[in-house]
Short mmCIF file of C-alpha atoms in Angstrom, two decimals:
data_model
loop_
_atom_site.label_atom_id
_atom_site.label_comp_id
_atom_site.label_asym_id
_atom_site.label_seq_id
_atom_site.Cartn_x
_atom_site.Cartn_y
_atom_site.Cartn_z
CA MET N 1 -27.38 -68.03 28.02
CA ARG N 2 -25.65 -69.16 31.07
CA ARG N 3 -22.84 -67.17 32.75
CA SER N 4 -19.82 -69.50 33.43
CA ARG N 5 -17.56 -68.50 36.01
CA ALA N 6 -14.86 -68.08 33.65
CA ILE N 7 -17.01 -65.26 31.96
CA HIS N 8 -18.04 -64.03 35.59
CA GLY N 9 -14.04 -63.67 36.30
CA ALA N 10 -13.39 -62.40 32.97
CA ALA N 11 -15.93 -59.63 33.67
CA LEU N 12 -14.57 -59.11 37.09
CA LEU N 13 -10.88 -58.26 35.86
CA LEU N 14 -12.70 -55.92 32.88
CA SER N 15 -14.13 -53.95 35.06
CA ALA N 16 -11.16 -53.73 37.35
CA ALA N 17 -9.24 -52.24 34.67
CA PHE N 18 -11.54 -49.32 33.97
CA ALA N 19 -12.56 -48.64 38.07
CA ALA N 20 -15.93 -49.95 37.29
CA PRO N 21 -17.68 -51.59 39.80
CA ALA N 22 -17.97 -55.70 40.39
CA LEU N 23 -20.61 -57.14 38.54
CA ALA N 24 -24.22 -57.69 40.58
CA ASP N 25 -24.90 -61.01 41.71
CA ASP N 26 -28.43 -61.37 41.11
CA ALA N 27 -30.19 -64.37 40.33
CA VAL N 28 -33.29 -62.51 38.84
CA ILE N 29 -31.18 -60.58 36.44
CA ALA N 30 -29.36 -63.72 35.50
CA ARG N 31 -32.74 -65.42 34.88
CA VAL N 32 -34.28 -62.90 32.79
CA LEU N 33 -30.53 -62.47 30.51
CA GLU N 34 -31.03 -65.96 29.89
CA ARG N 35 -34.47 -66.19 28.83
CA ILE N 36 -34.33 -63.77 25.74
CA ASP N 37 -33.86 -65.72 22.72
CA GLY N 38 -33.26 -64.77 19.12
CA ARG N 39 -34.92 -67.39 17.77
CA GLN N 40 -38.25 -66.32 19.17
CA ILE N 41 -37.44 -63.00 18.66
CA GLU N 42 -37.18 -64.04 14.81
CA SER N 43 -40.29 -65.77 15.32
CA ASP N 44 -42.12 -62.36 16.57
CA ILE N 45 -40.70 -60.21 13.96
CA ARG N 46 -41.89 -62.44 11.43
CA ALA N 47 -45.34 -62.56 12.51
CA LEU N 48 -45.63 -58.99 12.61
CA VAL N 49 -44.39 -58.76 8.79
CA ALA N 50 -46.97 -61.20 7.76
CA PHE N 51 -49.77 -58.76 8.39
CA GLY N 52 -48.36 -56.92 5.18
CA THR N 53 -48.71 -53.57 6.26
CA ARG N 54 -49.19 -51.77 9.97
CA HIS N 55 -49.68 -48.20 8.90
CA THR N 56 -51.73 -46.38 11.10
CA MET N 57 -54.48 -45.52 8.96
CA SER N 58 -54.36 -49.58 7.54
CA ASP N 59 -57.39 -51.75 8.05
CA THR N 60 -58.36 -52.71 11.49
CA GLN N 61 -61.08 -55.11 10.93
CA SER N 62 -58.95 -58.12 8.88
CA GLU N 63 -57.74 -60.78 11.03
CA SER N 64 -54.83 -61.33 8.48
CA ARG N 65 -53.78 -57.70 7.62
CA GLY N 66 -53.45 -54.30 8.51
CA ILE N 67 -52.79 -52.93 12.08
CA GLY N 68 -55.75 -53.80 13.65
CA ALA N 69 -54.95 -57.64 13.45
CA ALA N 70 -51.23 -56.88 14.29
CA ARG N 71 -52.33 -55.09 17.84
CA ARG N 72 -54.15 -57.76 18.42
CA TRP N 73 -51.84 -60.51 17.58
CA ILE N 74 -49.43 -58.44 20.11
CA LYS N 75 -51.63 -58.57 23.04
CA GLN N 76 -52.74 -62.10 22.65
CA ARG N 77 -48.62 -62.76 22.42
CA LEU N 78 -48.20 -60.74 25.59
CA GLU N 79 -51.24 -62.50 27.33
CA ALA N 80 -49.88 -65.95 26.01
CA CYS N 81 -46.66 -65.85 27.77
CA ASN N 82 -47.69 -64.18 30.72
CA ALA N 83 -50.02 -67.28 31.23
CA GLU N 84 -47.18 -69.66 30.51
CA ARG N 85 -44.94 -68.08 33.05
CA LYS N 86 -48.24 -67.83 35.55
CA GLY N 87 -46.73 -64.03 35.57
CA ARG N 88 -48.11 -60.53 36.89
CA LEU N 89 -48.35 -58.83 33.58
CA SER N 90 -51.62 -56.68 33.43
CA VAL N 91 -52.15 -56.29 29.52
CA ARG N 92 -54.65 -53.64 28.16
CA PHE N 93 -55.14 -51.50 24.80
CA LEU N 94 -55.07 -47.66 25.74
CA SER N 95 -56.77 -45.95 22.89
CA HIS N 96 -57.78 -42.22 21.83
CA VAL N 97 -59.02 -40.72 18.42
CA GLU N 98 -56.50 -38.37 16.70
CA PRO N 99 -57.96 -35.87 14.86
CA ALA N 100 -57.03 -35.36 11.42
CA GLY N 101 -54.00 -33.39 10.58
CA ARG N 102 -50.79 -33.42 8.77
CA ARG N 103 -50.42 -36.89 8.52
CA ILE N 104 -53.72 -38.24 9.39
CA ASP N 105 -56.16 -37.75 6.83
CA ARG N 106 -59.41 -38.66 9.12
CA PRO N 107 -60.13 -38.99 12.61
CA THR N 108 -58.11 -42.10 13.48
CA GLU N 109 -57.99 -44.74 16.56
CA ILE N 110 -54.48 -44.73 17.67
CA VAL N 111 -54.39 -47.94 19.90
CA ASN N 112 -51.13 -48.49 22.32
CA VAL N 113 -50.89 -52.29 23.57
CA VAL N 114 -49.59 -52.02 27.13
CA ALA N 115 -48.58 -54.71 29.88
CA THR N 116 -47.38 -53.43 33.31
CA LEU N 117 -45.61 -55.03 35.71
CA PRO N 118 -46.33 -53.57 39.16
CA GLY N 119 -43.49 -53.64 41.83
CA PHE N 120 -44.15 -55.36 44.89
CA ASP N 121 -42.57 -52.83 47.18
CA PRO N 122 -44.96 -50.05 48.69
CA LEU N 123 -43.03 -46.88 48.19
CA GLY N 124 -40.77 -48.68 44.99
CA ARG N 125 -43.88 -49.29 43.06
CA GLU N 126 -44.39 -45.62 42.53
CA ARG N 127 -41.17 -45.31 40.49
CA VAL N 128 -41.94 -46.41 36.90
CA TYR N 129 -39.62 -47.60 34.19
CA LEU N 130 -41.34 -47.58 30.40
CA VAL N 131 -39.63 -49.45 27.63
CA SER N 132 -41.19 -49.31 24.39
CA GLY N 133 -41.30 -49.96 20.44
CA HIS N 134 -43.52 -49.03 17.89
CA TYR N 135 -45.53 -51.48 15.76
CA ASP N 136 -46.64 -49.19 12.93
CA SER N 137 -44.91 -49.15 9.58
CA ARG N 138 -44.77 -47.11 6.56
CA ALA N 139 -43.93 -47.51 2.65
CA SER N 140 -42.05 -44.48 0.77
CA ASP N 141 -44.92 -42.37 1.22
CA VAL N 142 -46.33 -41.56 4.65
CA MET N 143 -49.80 -41.35 3.91
CA ASP N 144 -50.09 -44.68 1.65
CA ALA N 145 -51.75 -47.29 3.85
CA ARG N 146 -52.32 -50.03 1.24
CA SER N 147 -48.91 -50.58 -0.06
CA ASP N 148 -47.14 -53.55 1.71
CA ALA N 149 -44.76 -51.86 4.39
CA PRO N 150 -42.95 -55.04 5.75
CA GLY N 151 -41.24 -52.78 8.75
CA ALA N 152 -39.19 -55.37 9.83
CA ASN N 153 -36.37 -53.29 11.27
CA ASP N 154 -38.86 -50.27 11.52
CA ASP N 155 -40.04 -51.30 14.25
CA ALA N 156 -40.95 -54.77 14.14
CA SER N 157 -37.17 -55.18 15.99
CA GLY N 158 -38.10 -53.19 18.52
CA VAL N 159 -41.72 -54.50 19.25
CA ALA N 160 -40.06 -57.86 19.43
CA ALA N 161 -37.66 -56.69 22.07
CA VAL N 162 -40.13 -55.30 24.09
CA ILE N 163 -42.37 -58.52 23.94
CA ALA N 164 -39.05 -60.59 24.67
CA ILE N 165 -37.71 -58.39 27.79
CA ALA N 166 -41.69 -58.45 29.27
CA CYS N 167 -41.74 -62.22 28.68
CA ALA N 168 -38.58 -62.74 30.63
CA MET N 169 -39.50 -60.54 33.43
CA ALA N 170 -43.27 -61.45 33.63
CA ASP N 171 -43.05 -63.85 36.44
CA GLN N 172 -39.75 -61.66 38.57
CA PRO N 173 -39.73 -59.82 41.55
CA THR N 174 -39.29 -56.03 40.97
CA ARG N 175 -39.69 -53.24 43.46
CA ALA N 176 -40.37 -50.74 41.03
CA THR N 177 -42.93 -51.07 38.02
CA ILE N 178 -42.04 -51.64 34.59
CA VAL N 179 -44.39 -50.72 31.65
CA PHE N 180 -43.92 -52.78 28.50
CA ALA N 181 -45.71 -50.44 25.53
CA ALA N 182 -45.99 -51.29 21.61
CA VAL N 183 -46.80 -48.19 20.82
CA ALA N 184 -48.85 -46.94 17.24
CA GLY N 185 -48.70 -43.57 15.04
CA GLU N 186 -44.84 -43.19 15.41
CA GLU N 187 -44.76 -42.76 11.78
CA GLN N 188 -47.59 -40.22 11.57
CA GLY N 189 -46.21 -37.88 14.43
CA LEU N 190 -45.42 -39.75 17.48
CA LEU N 191 -48.75 -40.06 18.38
CA GLY N 192 -49.11 -43.27 20.28
CA ALA N 193 -45.73 -41.91 22.99
CA ASP N 194 -47.26 -38.59 23.15
CA ARG N 195 -50.65 -39.72 24.26
CA LEU N 196 -48.81 -41.93 27.17
CA ALA N 197 -46.36 -39.26 27.87
CA ARG N 198 -49.24 -36.52 28.15
CA ASP N 199 -51.12 -38.66 30.23
CA ALA N 200 -48.59 -39.70 32.89
CA ALA N 201 -47.60 -35.93 33.31
CA ALA N 202 -51.13 -35.12 33.81
CA GLU N 203 -51.59 -37.88 36.71
CA HIS N 204 -47.97 -36.95 37.99
CA THR N 205 -46.46 -40.37 36.86
CA ARG N 206 -42.98 -40.92 38.81
CA ILE N 207 -41.13 -41.94 35.38
CA GLU N 208 -37.79 -42.37 36.26
CA GLY N 209 -36.55 -43.74 33.14
CA MET N 210 -38.11 -44.43 29.72
CA ILE N 211 -36.53 -46.07 26.73
CA THR N 212 -37.78 -46.40 23.05
CA ASN N 213 -36.13 -49.27 20.94
CA ASP N 214 -36.55 -48.29 16.98
CA ILE N 215 -34.38 -49.52 14.16
CA ILE N 216 -32.45 -52.09 16.33
CA GLY N 217 -32.53 -55.20 13.89
CA SER N 218 -29.37 -54.59 11.98
CA SER N 219 -25.56 -55.29 12.73
CA LEU N 220 -24.67 -54.62 9.33
CA GLY N 221 -24.24 -50.97 8.08
CA ASP N 222 -24.71 -49.29 5.03
CA ASP N 223 -20.82 -49.33 4.61
CA GLY N 224 -20.66 -53.12 4.40
CA VAL N 225 -19.35 -53.36 8.01
CA ARG N 226 -20.88 -55.53 10.20
CA ARG N 227 -20.80 -54.10 14.16
CA ALA N 228 -22.64 -57.13 16.28
CA ASP N 229 -20.76 -55.62 19.32
CA THR N 230 -22.54 -51.99 19.45
CA VAL N 231 -25.80 -50.07 19.76
CA ARG N 232 -26.29 -46.28 20.13
CA LEU N 233 -27.68 -44.87 23.10
CA PHE N 234 -29.55 -40.97 22.32
CA ALA N 235 -29.13 -39.18 25.71
CA ASP N 236 -29.69 -35.44 25.70
CA GLY N 237 -31.52 -34.00 28.34
CA LEU N 238 -30.12 -30.12 28.01
CA THR N 239 -31.95 -29.58 24.73
CA PRO N 240 -35.88 -30.25 25.94
CA MET N 241 -35.23 -28.32 29.34
CA LEU N 242 -33.95 -25.19 27.21
CA LYS N 243 -37.23 -25.33 25.27
CA THR N 244 -39.41 -25.50 28.00
CA VAL N 245 -38.09 -22.36 29.66
CA LEU N 246 -38.05 -20.55 26.10
CA ALA N 247 -41.52 -21.86 25.36
CA ASN N 248 -42.95 -20.67 28.62
CA GLU N 249 -41.39 -17.21 28.17
CA ARG N 250 -42.98 -16.69 24.47
CA ASN N 251 -46.55 -18.01 25.41
CA GLN N 252 -47.27 -16.63 28.78
CA PRO N 253 -46.39 -13.57 30.78
CA GLY N 254 -45.57 -15.81 34.07
CA GLU N 255 -43.72 -18.93 34.65
CA ASP N 256 -45.51 -22.08 35.47
CA SER N 257 -44.42 -24.13 37.87
CA PHE N 258 -42.70 -26.85 35.92
CA ALA N 259 -41.28 -24.50 34.00
CA LYS N 260 -39.68 -22.47 37.03
CA GLN N 261 -38.79 -26.09 38.63
CA VAL N 262 -36.66 -26.73 35.14
CA ARG N 263 -35.12 -23.21 35.15
CA GLU N 264 -33.46 -23.76 38.67
CA GLN N 265 -32.38 -27.05 37.47
CA LEU N 266 -30.69 -25.35 34.51
CA LEU N 267 -29.14 -22.78 37.12
CA GLN N 268 -27.78 -25.36 39.21
CA ILE N 269 -26.23 -26.82 35.97
CA ALA N 270 -24.66 -23.72 34.78
CA ARG N 271 -23.54 -23.15 38.17
CA ILE N 272 -21.50 -26.47 38.51
CA GLY N 273 -20.76 -27.23 35.10
CA GLY N 274 -22.89 -30.01 34.84
CA GLU N 275 -24.01 -29.33 31.02
CA HIS N 276 -24.07 -33.42 30.39
CA ASP N 277 -25.58 -34.29 34.25
CA THR N 278 -29.44 -33.75 33.42
CA PRO N 279 -31.48 -36.69 34.83
CA THR N 280 -31.61 -38.14 31.47
CA HIS N 281 -27.76 -38.22 31.34
CA GLN N 282 -27.64 -40.24 34.80
CA PHE N 283 -30.24 -42.58 33.22
CA ALA N 284 -28.18 -43.56 30.43
CA ARG N 285 -25.07 -44.07 32.78
CA ALA N 286 -26.73 -46.27 34.62
CA VAL N 287 -28.46 -48.05 31.34
CA LYS N 288 -24.84 -48.33 29.99
CA ARG N 289 -23.22 -49.71 33.23
CA ALA N 290 -25.53 -52.23 33.82
CA ALA N 291 -25.90 -53.59 29.98
CA GLU N 292 -22.22 -53.51 29.82
CA GLN N 293 -21.56 -55.45 33.02
CA TRP N 294 -24.12 -58.23 32.67
CA GLN N 295 -23.08 -58.57 28.84
CA PRO N 296 -19.31 -58.55 28.38
CA GLY N 297 -18.12 -57.41 25.13
CA PHE N 298 -21.19 -55.60 24.07
CA LYS N 299 -20.58 -51.33 24.04
CA VAL N 300 -23.79 -49.07 24.59
CA GLN N 301 -22.26 -46.20 22.64
CA LEU N 302 -23.23 -43.00 24.36
CA VAL N 303 -24.44 -40.16 21.92
CA ALA N 304 -25.52 -36.73 23.39
CA ARG N 305 -27.95 -35.58 20.79
CA ARG N 306 -31.93 -35.90 21.41
CA ASP N 307 -31.91 -38.04 18.21
CA ARG N 308 -30.42 -38.70 14.69
CA PHE N 309 -30.79 -35.27 12.33
CA LEU N 310 -33.97 -35.42 10.27
CA ARG N 311 -35.14 -38.17 12.29
CA GLY N 312 -37.00 -38.70 15.91
CA GLY N 313 -38.41 -41.33 18.02
CA ASP N 314 -40.97 -41.80 20.73
CA HIS N 315 -38.58 -40.80 23.73
CA LEU N 316 -38.94 -37.48 22.41
CA PRO N 317 -42.55 -36.42 23.63
CA PHE N 318 -41.24 -37.82 27.42
CA LEU N 319 -38.12 -35.72 27.23
CA GLU N 320 -40.35 -32.57 26.59
CA ARG N 321 -42.57 -33.36 29.50
CA GLY N 322 -39.60 -33.40 31.72
CA PHE N 323 -39.19 -37.38 31.86
CA PRO N 324 -35.68 -38.84 31.47
CA ALA N 325 -35.88 -40.35 27.92
CA LEU N 326 -33.28 -42.51 25.63
CA ARG N 327 -33.40 -44.00 22.28
CA PHE N 328 -31.23 -47.40 21.19
CA THR N 329 -30.81 -47.66 17.45
CA GLU N 330 -28.52 -49.72 15.73
CA PRO N 331 -24.83 -48.31 15.45
CA VAL N 332 -24.95 -47.77 11.36
CA GLU N 333 -28.15 -47.81 9.60
CA ASP N 334 -28.96 -48.78 5.79
CA PHE N 335 -31.48 -46.34 4.68
CA ARG N 336 -32.76 -48.39 1.48
CA HIS N 337 -34.08 -50.60 4.48
CA GLN N 338 -36.54 -47.92 5.84
CA HIS N 339 -39.11 -46.00 4.39
CA GLN N 340 -39.16 -47.65 1.26
CA ASP N 341 -41.31 -49.40 -1.14
CA LEU N 342 -40.44 -52.74 -2.14
CA ARG N 343 -38.66 -52.87 -5.31
CA GLU N 344 -35.46 -53.09 -6.94
CA SER N 345 -33.41 -50.02 -8.35
CA GLY N 346 -30.00 -49.50 -9.69
CA GLY N 347 -28.77 -53.09 -8.59
CA HIS N 348 -30.42 -52.54 -5.19
CA ARG N 349 -33.33 -54.45 -3.43
CA TYR N 350 -35.21 -51.78 -1.36
CA GLY N 351 -37.37 -52.15 1.50
CA ASP N 352 -37.64 -53.07 5.28
CA LEU N 353 -37.65 -56.79 5.06
CA PRO N 354 -37.02 -59.85 7.45
CA ASP N 355 -33.85 -60.33 5.45
CA TYR N 356 -31.89 -57.58 6.30
CA VAL N 357 -32.36 -58.48 10.12
CA ASP N 358 -29.76 -60.01 12.19
CA PHE N 359 -31.74 -61.79 14.92
CA ASP N 360 -29.47 -62.47 17.37
CA TYR N 361 -28.28 -58.81 17.30
CA VAL N 362 -31.70 -57.94 18.24
CA ALA N 363 -31.60 -60.25 21.26
CA ARG N 364 -28.33 -58.59 22.30
CA VAL N 365 -29.94 -55.16 22.41
CA ALA N 366 -33.10 -56.77 24.10
CA ARG N 367 -30.78 -58.22 26.66
CA ALA N 368 -28.70 -54.65 27.48
CA ASN N 369 -32.37 -53.23 27.99
CA ALA N 370 -33.81 -55.86 30.18
CA VAL N 371 -30.58 -55.92 32.36
CA ALA N 372 -30.56 -52.43 32.84
CA LEU N 373 -34.36 -52.25 33.50
CA ALA N 374 -34.39 -55.24 35.67
CA SER N 375 -31.28 -53.71 37.90
CA LEU N 376 -32.89 -50.10 38.73
CA ALA N 377 -36.27 -51.57 38.83
CA ARG N 378 -34.39 -53.96 41.55
CA ALA N 379 -32.28 -51.48 43.01
CA PRO N 380 -33.61 -48.63 45.76
CA ALA N 381 -34.14 -45.15 44.90
CA ALA N 382 -31.65 -42.49 44.10
CA PRO N 383 -30.27 -40.45 47.30
CA ALA N 384 -32.92 -37.72 47.15
CA ARG N 385 -30.48 -34.96 47.45
CA VAL N 386 -26.56 -34.55 46.87
CA VAL N 387 -24.46 -31.68 48.30
CA LEU N 388 -21.26 -30.77 47.14
CA ASP N 389 -19.61 -28.89 50.05
CA THR N 390 -18.01 -25.48 47.95
CA GLN N 391 -18.25 -23.38 51.59
CA SER N 392 -14.21 -23.32 51.92
CA LEU N 393 -10.83 -23.67 49.93
CA SER N 394 -9.66 -27.03 50.09
CA ASN N 395 -7.95 -29.67 47.62
CA ASP N 396 -10.34 -32.48 49.34
CA THR N 397 -14.03 -32.86 48.14
CA ARG N 398 -16.82 -33.34 50.74
CA LEU N 399 -20.00 -34.63 49.90
CA THR N 400 -23.62 -35.27 52.05
CA TRP N 401 -26.61 -36.39 50.74
CA GLU N 402 -30.34 -37.20 51.78
CA ALA N 403 -31.10 -41.19 52.11
CA SER N 404 -33.31 -43.33 49.89
CA PRO N 405 -37.02 -43.68 51.15
CA GLU N 406 -36.86 -47.28 50.75
CA GLN N 407 -35.91 -49.94 52.94
CA ASN N 408 -33.43 -52.29 50.67
CA VAL N 409 -30.66 -49.74 50.69
CA ALA N 410 -27.45 -51.64 51.42
CA GLY N 411 -24.89 -49.07 50.90
CA TYR N 412 -24.48 -45.71 48.97
CA ARG N 413 -21.57 -45.42 46.47
CA VAL N 414 -19.95 -42.27 45.46
CA VAL N 415 -18.99 -41.80 41.99
CA TRP N 416 -17.15 -39.23 40.01
CA ARG N 417 -15.21 -38.64 36.54
CA GLU N 418 -13.29 -35.81 34.81
CA THR N 419 -15.68 -33.01 33.75
CA THR N 420 -14.70 -34.33 30.01
CA SER N 421 -15.54 -37.88 30.74
CA PRO N 422 -18.63 -38.96 29.53
CA VAL N 423 -18.73 -41.85 32.13
CA TRP N 424 -17.98 -42.30 35.97
CA GLN N 425 -14.17 -43.27 36.57
CA HIS N 426 -14.05 -43.69 39.91
CA GLN N 427 -16.08 -44.91 42.86
CA ARG N 428 -15.81 -45.10 46.54
CA ASP N 429 -18.54 -46.97 48.84
CA ALA N 430 -19.65 -44.97 51.94
CA GLY N 431 -21.35 -47.66 53.52
CA LYS N 432 -24.78 -46.46 55.28
CA ALA N 433 -23.12 -43.09 56.07
CA ARG N 434 -24.61 -40.27 54.26
CA LYS N 435 -21.48 -38.28 54.13
CA LEU N 436 -18.11 -39.18 52.57
CA THR N 437 -14.75 -37.07 52.51
CA LEU N 438 -12.35 -37.82 49.41
CA LYS N 439 -9.17 -36.77 50.58
CA GLY N 440 -6.78 -35.26 47.97
CA ILE N 441 -9.50 -35.32 45.39
CA SER N 442 -10.58 -31.61 44.12
CA LYS N 443 -13.87 -30.71 43.79
CA ASP N 444 -12.54 -28.21 41.11
CA ASP N 445 -11.61 -30.80 38.67
CA TYR N 446 -14.39 -33.46 39.01
CA LEU N 447 -18.05 -34.03 39.00
CA PHE N 448 -19.64 -36.04 41.44
CA GLY N 449 -22.48 -38.50 42.44
CA VAL N 450 -24.26 -40.60 44.61
CA ILE N 451 -25.71 -44.27 43.71
CA ALA N 452 -27.58 -46.41 46.40
CA LEU N 453 -27.35 -50.06 46.49
CA ASP N 454 -28.98 -53.07 47.55
CA ALA N 455 -27.92 -56.28 48.83
CA GLU N 456 -27.26 -57.83 45.31
CA GLY N 457 -25.01 -55.02 44.03
CA ASN N 458 -27.53 -53.35 41.75
CA GLU N 459 -27.60 -49.60 41.61
CA SER N 460 -30.03 -46.66 41.16
CA ALA N 461 -28.98 -44.20 38.86
CA ALA N 462 -26.52 -41.32 39.88
CA ARG N 463 -28.23 -38.61 42.20
CA PHE N 464 -25.73 -35.73 40.80
CA ALA N 465 -24.03 -33.12 43.17
CA GLY N 466 -25.26 -29.95 43.36
CA ILE N 467 -24.15 -26.62 45.49
CA ALA N 468 -25.78 -25.42 48.15
CA GLN N 469 -28.35 -22.51 46.92
#
């Protein structure tokens, strides 16, 4: 899809009406957007469904059925599109053996398919963004590794989106590193994602944001209403922070360094009323801003919760280890087409089949992911520290911040919002200065952040303004 001048102009008018920033003018991101195609996504979903079942404990030797054939196909698909693009993706299997447990009846090899696009900036490449979908599937019985389990929506849709994004970006330059992952073992307890998150924490990987795409395949809800212009983005960083501190208090007499850091962050949040201003919330706002600016008319609906009730996704192991992590999911689910044996009952057809997937909708969600990740990976890092001056009574607001360490900073942008607003409502550019006074804007009435910009207008996530200790 090619952006016309008319669409560009309409987007600018829409942005102005809501005090949002002008659309970034980045040819790389425009190219990535154009490359994501619903027809190719349909082909990839149908290829995954054709393996019959992708249950974590299904056949690994067959070339046509089971999870082994599926993971080999995913790896080959990524390698092929990378070769076609003459890209920079490094594609590999990452595996470990999971012992028998509640949802694994024998020791089982869990294999993640991971493609890495390294950043070209020596400082920027240390920042990592990770996007995932899970390629395993299930029938009604979570331990049933033999029955057909097509998993078209849950979660071939997410895997196809990840493949589409990786293929679109394979040859494009980014300053930060992006990791594209098709993970296994989600239905058996988030096993593949847990291993990725555990390794990232142990290796002190600087994951600035993780997104899982899980059940993004249908715009038609069980109420019969089609919502092709909306996707939900679950974002709550506060709950896992509280769990970390409480778990530490229960399990050991002293406080480890990570729990101490989390406790200090919680105290800062409490002082300033920033319950919705954790790094995860800031990452979600940045994803929403970029996705909606580059895809006018498509709404990213922020949901300030970790996930839906009674369900959980592959972002949770990352959240619980302190990484900003989000989940994309379709707006209204139809549970007849999730976790169901293939059958007809009561006049309804059950099962997760391609018949119930809207491939163009998956492409729209994939584009929302892609432009957000590309923009963040091309933007500089956020300012290191932002301080709100609260030392004197004043109806003005004075902010100071430390510079981003990266070289492509074209300037900084102060953003603010009312304490009840989920998104940034106002902004003011500060140039390359590292301080700004907002005359007549009372620090008592708003929450503040600072964003770093590159020359094309790509924005970092906001660094939330705290107060001096």
